[in-house]
Coordinates of C-alpha atoms and ligand atoms in Angstrom, one line a residue:
M25 CA 47.1 30.4 13.1
E26 CA 50.1 29.0 12.4
L27 CA 48.7 26.6 9.8
A28 CA 46.9 29.7 8.5
R29 CA 50.0 31.6 7.9
L30 CA 51.3 29.1 5.7
G31 CA 49.1 30.4 3.0
A32 CA 51.0 33.8 3.6
G33 CA 51.8 35.1 0.0
Y34 CA 49.3 33.1 -1.9
V35 CA 45.7 33.7 -0.8
S36 CA 44.9 37.4 -0.7
P37 CA 42.6 39.2 -1.5
N38 CA 40.9 35.8 0.5
P39 CA 41.7 35.5 4.2
M40 CA 44.9 33.1 5.7
V41 CA 42.7 30.4 7.6
G42 CA 43.8 27.4 9.3
C43 CA 41.8 24.7 10.8
V44 CA 42.3 21.5 13.5
I45 CA 40.2 18.6 14.0
T46 CA 40.2 17.2 17.4
H47 CA 38.6 14.0 18.8
G48 CA 39.3 13.9 22.9
D49 CA 42.8 15.1 23.3
R50 CA 43.9 13.9 19.8
I51 CA 44.0 16.0 16.7
I52 CA 42.4 13.9 13.8
G53 CA 42.8 16.5 11.3
E54 CA 44.3 19.6 10.1
G55 CA 44.3 22.0 6.9
F56 CA 44.8 25.4 5.5
H57 CA 43.6 27.4 2.7
R58 CA 46.5 27.2 0.2
Q59 CA 46.0 29.4 -2.7
Y60 CA 43.5 31.8 -3.7
G61 CA 40.4 30.1 -5.2
D62 CA 41.4 26.6 -3.8
L63 CA 39.7 24.8 -1.4
H64 CA 38.9 26.3 2.2
A65 CA 40.8 25.3 5.0
E66 CA 37.7 23.6 6.7
A67 CA 37.6 21.4 3.7
N68 CA 40.9 20.4 3.6
A69 CA 41.1 20.0 7.2
I70 CA 37.8 17.3 6.9
R71 CA 39.3 15.7 4.1
S72 CA 42.5 14.9 6.0
V73 CA 40.7 12.9 8.8
K74 CA 41.3 9.4 8.3
E75 CA 38.6 7.8 10.2
K76 CA 35.6 9.8 9.5
S77 CA 33.5 7.9 12.0
L78 CA 34.7 10.0 14.6
L79 CA 33.9 13.4 12.9
S80 CA 30.4 13.1 14.6
S81 CA 31.7 13.3 18.2
S82 CA 34.8 15.8 17.2
T83 CA 35.4 19.5 17.3
L84 CA 36.6 22.0 14.9
F85 CA 38.6 24.8 15.4
V86 CA 39.1 27.8 12.9
N87 CA 40.3 31.3 13.1
L88 CA 37.6 32.6 10.7
E89 CA 33.9 31.9 10.9
P90 CA 33.2 29.2 8.0
C91 CA 31.5 30.3 5.3
A92 CA 28.2 30.0 4.1
H93 CA 28.3 31.0 0.2
Q94 CA 28.6 29.0 -2.6
G95 CA 31.5 30.8 -3.9
K96 CA 34.6 29.2 -6.0
T97 CA 34.0 26.2 -3.7
P98 CA 30.8 25.0 -1.7
P99 CA 29.9 26.6 1.4
C100 CA 32.3 25.1 4.4
T101 CA 29.1 25.4 6.6
K102 CA 27.3 22.9 4.4
R103 CA 30.4 20.3 4.7
I104 CA 30.8 20.9 8.4
I105 CA 27.0 19.7 8.7
A106 CA 27.2 17.1 6.4
A107 CA 30.3 15.6 8.5
H108 CA 27.7 15.6 11.7
I109 CA 30.7 17.7 13.3
P110 CA 28.9 18.8 16.6
R111 CA 31.4 21.4 17.8
V112 CA 32.7 24.3 16.2
I113 CA 35.3 27.0 17.7
V114 CA 35.9 30.1 15.8
G115 CA 38.2 33.2 16.3
S116 CA 36.9 36.1 14.4
I117 CA 33.8 36.8 12.9
D118 CA 33.9 37.2 8.9
P119 CA 33.8 40.8 8.0
N120 CA 33.0 39.9 4.2
P121 CA 29.2 40.7 3.9
I122 CA 28.2 37.8 2.1
V123 CA 29.2 35.9 4.9
S124 CA 29.4 37.8 7.9
G125 CA 27.3 36.5 11.0
K126 CA 25.6 33.8 8.4
G127 CA 28.2 30.9 9.0
V128 CA 27.6 30.8 12.8
E129 CA 24.0 31.1 12.2
N130 CA 23.7 28.2 9.5
L131 CA 25.8 26.1 12.1
K132 CA 23.6 26.7 15.0
A133 CA 20.4 26.0 13.4
A134 CA 21.6 23.1 12.1
G135 CA 22.2 22.2 16.0
C136 CA 26.3 22.5 16.0
R137 CA 27.5 24.0 19.1
V138 CA 29.4 26.8 18.5
T139 CA 31.8 29.7 20.4
V140 CA 33.0 32.5 18.8
G141 CA 35.8 35.0 19.5
I142 CA 38.5 32.7 20.7
L143 CA 41.8 34.6 20.6
E144 CA 40.0 37.1 18.5
E145 CA 42.5 39.7 18.5
E146 CA 45.2 37.3 17.4
C147 CA 43.2 36.3 14.7
D148 CA 42.1 39.6 13.5
A149 CA 45.5 40.4 13.5
L150 CA 46.6 37.2 11.6
N151 CA 44.6 38.5 8.9
R152 CA 44.7 42.7 9.2
D153 CA 44.9 42.9 5.4
Y154 CA 41.5 41.3 5.2
M155 CA 39.9 42.9 7.8
T156 CA 40.8 46.3 7.0
F157 CA 39.7 45.5 3.3
H158 CA 36.3 44.7 4.2
R159 CA 35.5 47.1 7.0
L160 CA 37.2 50.1 5.9
R161 CA 36.8 49.3 2.2
R162 CA 40.5 50.2 1.2
P163 CA 43.8 48.3 1.1
Y164 CA 45.8 47.8 4.3
V165 CA 48.5 50.3 3.5
L166 CA 52.1 49.5 4.6
L167 CA 54.6 52.3 4.6
K168 CA 58.4 51.3 4.2
W169 CA 61.1 53.7 4.1
A170 CA 65.1 53.4 4.9
Q171 CA 66.6 56.7 6.7
T172 CA 69.8 57.2 8.1
A173 CA 71.0 58.0 11.5
D174 CA 70.5 61.5 11.3
G175 CA 66.6 61.3 9.7
F176 CA 67.5 61.5 5.7
I177 CA 65.9 59.0 3.4
D178 CA 68.1 60.3 0.4
V179 CA 71.0 62.5 -0.5
D180 CA 70.0 65.6 -3.0
R181 CA 70.0 64.1 -6.3
S182 CA 67.9 66.5 -8.1
H183 CA 70.9 67.4 -9.9
C184 CA 72.4 64.7 -11.3
A185 CA 70.7 62.1 -13.4
T186 CA 71.6 58.3 -12.1
D187 CA 69.7 55.4 -11.6
R188 CA 72.0 54.4 -9.0
P189 CA 70.1 54.5 -5.4
V190 CA 72.2 55.4 -2.5
W191 CA 71.9 52.4 0.0
I192 CA 71.4 53.2 3.6
T193 CA 70.6 49.6 4.5
G194 CA 72.2 46.3 3.2
E195 CA 71.9 43.2 1.4
Y196 CA 69.9 41.5 4.5
E197 CA 67.0 44.2 4.7
R198 CA 66.7 43.8 0.6
T199 CA 66.2 40.2 1.0
L200 CA 63.3 41.3 3.6
V201 CA 62.1 43.9 1.7
H202 CA 61.4 41.3 -1.5
K203 CA 59.6 39.1 1.3
W204 CA 57.6 41.8 2.2
R205 CA 56.7 42.6 -1.6
S206 CA 55.7 38.9 -1.5
E207 CA 53.0 39.4 0.9
T208 CA 51.8 42.5 -0.4
R209 CA 49.5 42.6 -3.5
A210 CA 50.7 46.0 -4.7
I211 CA 53.6 47.9 -4.4
M212 CA 53.5 51.9 -4.9
V213 CA 56.5 54.6 -5.8
G214 CA 56.3 58.1 -6.5
T215 CA 57.4 59.8 -9.8
N216 CA 60.7 61.0 -8.5
T217 CA 61.7 57.5 -7.1
A218 CA 61.0 55.8 -10.3
L219 CA 63.3 58.3 -12.1
L220 CA 66.0 58.6 -9.9
D221 CA 66.2 54.8 -8.4
N222 CA 64.7 53.0 -11.6
P223 CA 63.1 50.5 -9.5
A224 CA 62.2 47.1 -11.0
L225 CA 59.8 46.4 -7.9
N226 CA 60.2 42.6 -8.6
L227 CA 61.0 39.8 -6.0
R228 CA 64.6 38.9 -6.9
Q229 CA 65.6 37.7 -3.7
W230 CA 62.4 35.9 -3.0
K231 CA 60.0 33.4 -4.2
G232 CA 55.9 34.2 -4.4
R233 CA 53.0 36.0 -6.2
L234 CA 54.2 39.0 -8.4
P235 CA 52.7 42.3 -6.9
L236 CA 51.2 44.6 -9.1
R237 CA 53.2 47.9 -9.5
I238 CA 52.1 51.0 -9.1
V239 CA 53.7 54.3 -10.4
L240 CA 52.2 58.1 -10.0
D241 CA 53.1 60.1 -13.4
R242 CA 50.8 63.0 -13.2
T243 CA 52.1 64.6 -16.6
G244 CA 53.4 61.8 -18.2
R245 CA 57.0 62.3 -18.1
L246 CA 58.1 58.9 -17.2
P247 CA 60.5 57.4 -19.9
A248 CA 59.1 54.1 -21.5
S249 CA 63.2 52.8 -20.8
L250 CA 62.3 52.2 -17.1
R251 CA 62.3 49.0 -15.5
L252 CA 58.6 49.5 -14.2
F253 CA 57.6 49.5 -17.9
D254 CA 59.4 46.4 -19.1
G255 CA 56.6 44.3 -19.2
S256 CA 57.5 41.5 -16.9
Q257 CA 54.6 42.4 -14.3
P258 CA 51.3 43.8 -14.0
T259 CA 51.7 47.6 -13.8
L260 CA 49.7 50.3 -13.2
V261 CA 50.1 54.2 -13.7
F262 CA 48.0 56.7 -11.9
S263 CA 47.7 60.0 -14.2
E264 CA 45.9 63.0 -14.6
K265 CA 45.5 62.6 -18.3
A266 CA 45.5 59.4 -20.3
L267 CA 48.4 58.0 -21.2
P268 CA 49.3 55.7 -24.2
L269 CA 50.9 53.2 -22.7
T270 CA 51.7 49.7 -24.0
T271 CA 53.2 47.6 -21.1
A272 CA 51.3 49.2 -18.4
E273 CA 47.8 50.4 -17.6
C274 CA 46.6 53.9 -16.9
A275 CA 43.8 55.2 -14.4
V276 CA 43.0 58.9 -14.8
V277 CA 42.6 60.7 -11.3
P278 CA 42.9 64.5 -10.4
F279 CA 46.2 65.1 -8.6
D280 CA 44.7 67.0 -5.6
D281 CA 44.5 66.6 -1.9
S282 CA 42.2 63.7 -2.4
L283 CA 45.0 61.5 -4.1
P284 CA 45.5 59.2 -1.6
Q285 CA 42.0 58.3 -1.0
R286 CA 41.4 57.8 -4.8
I287 CA 44.2 55.8 -5.2
L288 CA 42.8 53.1 -2.5
D289 CA 39.3 53.7 -4.0
E290 CA 40.7 52.3 -7.5
L291 CA 42.7 49.5 -5.7
Y292 CA 39.7 48.7 -3.8
R293 CA 37.7 48.2 -7.0
R294 CA 40.2 46.1 -8.2
N295 CA 40.2 43.6 -5.3
I296 CA 43.7 44.6 -4.2
A297 CA 43.6 43.9 -0.4
S298 CA 47.3 45.3 0.5
L299 CA 49.6 48.1 -0.7
L300 CA 53.3 48.5 0.2
I301 CA 54.2 52.2 -0.2
E302 CA 57.9 52.3 -1.1
G303 CA 58.5 55.8 -1.6
G304 CA 59.6 58.5 -1.7
A305 CA 59.2 60.9 1.0
I306 CA 56.2 63.1 -0.6
L307 CA 54.3 60.1 -1.5
L308 CA 54.8 58.7 1.9
Q309 CA 54.0 61.9 3.7
S310 CA 50.7 62.6 1.9
F311 CA 49.4 59.0 2.7
I312 CA 50.1 59.9 6.3
R313 CA 49.0 63.2 6.1
C314 CA 45.6 62.1 5.0
G315 CA 45.6 59.1 8.1
L316 CA 45.7 56.8 5.5
W317 CA 48.0 54.2 6.7
D318 CA 48.3 51.2 8.9
E319 CA 51.6 50.3 9.4
A320 CA 55.4 52.0 9.2
R321 CA 58.3 49.6 8.5
I322 CA 61.2 52.0 9.0
F323 CA 65.1 50.9 8.8
T324 CA 67.4 53.2 10.7
G325 CA 71.0 52.9 9.3
R326 CA 74.0 53.8 11.0
Q327 CA 75.7 56.2 8.7
T328 CA 74.8 59.8 8.4
F329 CA 74.4 62.2 5.1
G330 CA 74.5 65.4 7.0
K331 CA 71.7 67.0 4.7
G332 CA 69.5 65.8 2.0
V333 CA 66.0 64.4 1.5
T334 CA 64.2 64.3 5.1
A335 CA 62.6 61.3 6.2
P336 CA 59.0 61.2 6.8
T337 CA 57.5 61.3 10.2
A338 CA 54.7 59.1 11.2
K339 CA 53.1 59.5 14.7
G340 CA 52.1 55.9 15.9
K341 CA 52.6 53.1 18.4
T342 CA 56.0 51.3 18.3
I343 CA 54.9 47.4 18.1
Y344 CA 58.4 46.1 17.2
E345 CA 61.8 46.7 17.2
E346 CA 65.0 44.8 15.9
Q347 CA 68.5 45.1 15.3
L348 CA 69.4 43.9 11.7
P349 CA 72.8 43.3 10.6
N350 CA 73.0 47.0 9.2
S351 CA 70.1 48.9 10.6
T352 CA 67.3 48.7 13.0
L353 CA 64.1 47.8 12.0
K354 CA 61.0 49.7 13.9
V355 CA 57.4 49.0 13.2
K356 CA 54.7 51.4 13.8
C357 CA 50.8 51.2 14.2
K358 CA 48.9 54.0 13.4
K359 CA 47.1 55.4 16.7
Ligands
AOF401 C1 39.0 31.4 1.8 N1 40.0 30.4 2.5 O1 39.9 28.7 3.9 C2 38.3 30.5 3.8 C3 37.4 31.4 3.2 O2 36.6 33.1 -3.1 P1 35.9 31.8 -2.3 O3 34.5 31.3 -3.0 O4 37.0 30.9 -2.3 O5 35.3 32.7 -1.0 C4 36.0 33.6 -0.2 C5 35.3 34.0 0.9 O6 35.2 32.8 1.5 C6 36.2 34.6 1.7 O7 35.9 36.0 1.6 C7 35.7 34.4 3.2 O8 34.2 35.1 3.3 C8 35.2 33.2 3.1 N2 36.2 31.8 3.8 N3 38.2 31.8 2.3 O9 39.5 31.8 0.6 C9 39.3 30.1 3.7 N4 37.4 29.9 5.0
ZN402 ZN1 34.6 28.6 3.3

């Protein structure tokens, strides 16, 4: 799993996979999936073994069922069988219908001894985006917001036109959010947030793959001068009518109660396995209302606003809490 995580941010919509090959009590090979479309973890691990003669009496450990399909690379089961590896230990069964169960079946048919379900919960959690994408046929939905100690996510800015957001957290939190962006394939904001904050939704403070930027614009009122439309990154606008955009794509959907589901359907079609929703309150709450979220990361700052835009409320189980330099971070999971 540690090896698998080295691919974080680079492999989606494919899973993070790590693989270790042992001989007796010695590790003789290691590998992980480095980048979308590259060699799979098992292939890298087999390649890394120097004494190939040891493979026929080795054990291969992998967090996800080895694939049995001819994809961008040949099936891993074929490589494992060709290397005469007699024993394979698997964490999770692959939820991808083109592989699911077939990998284990193929290995067993070739006489390999296979054990499935070792640290399954941890392996499922490691690839929660991938698991959610295939099991629920929608991206993993991550909500993020920052609120004041008295529960506001913004001051009331309805009467002032400024593109400067009011900061509740600080530099450390900002960098952390950029890291999260690098680990997510798409980032979405609502119309008001786009207008008032003029966010760039890029990775200024972190290295990684640029995510798809998504913004809602029901009636086409967002000006082309926004940073979102600077053409520096793939950008998608959901609107009720086809908008004549030059630096972004437009997806037409009805803006009714089904909007969150329709957005996720469109992202599923586009092979986007994870979505980070960064605000504002209305957009966040609409996904919460539909139950279409998986995790909420909430920063609570030290200052108070007294009045303003009320923060969303999401009922869930707190799975993590940490004191950061300028706030408390709470991570909640739905249910
Ligand atoms: C990976 N890396 O280490 C393993 C994967 O797009 P392809 O052809 O690379 O195939 C992707 C599928 O292969 C993926 O959905 C999963 O079922 C299987 N295993 N994929 O990208 C890996 N082991
Ligand atoms: Zn594979």
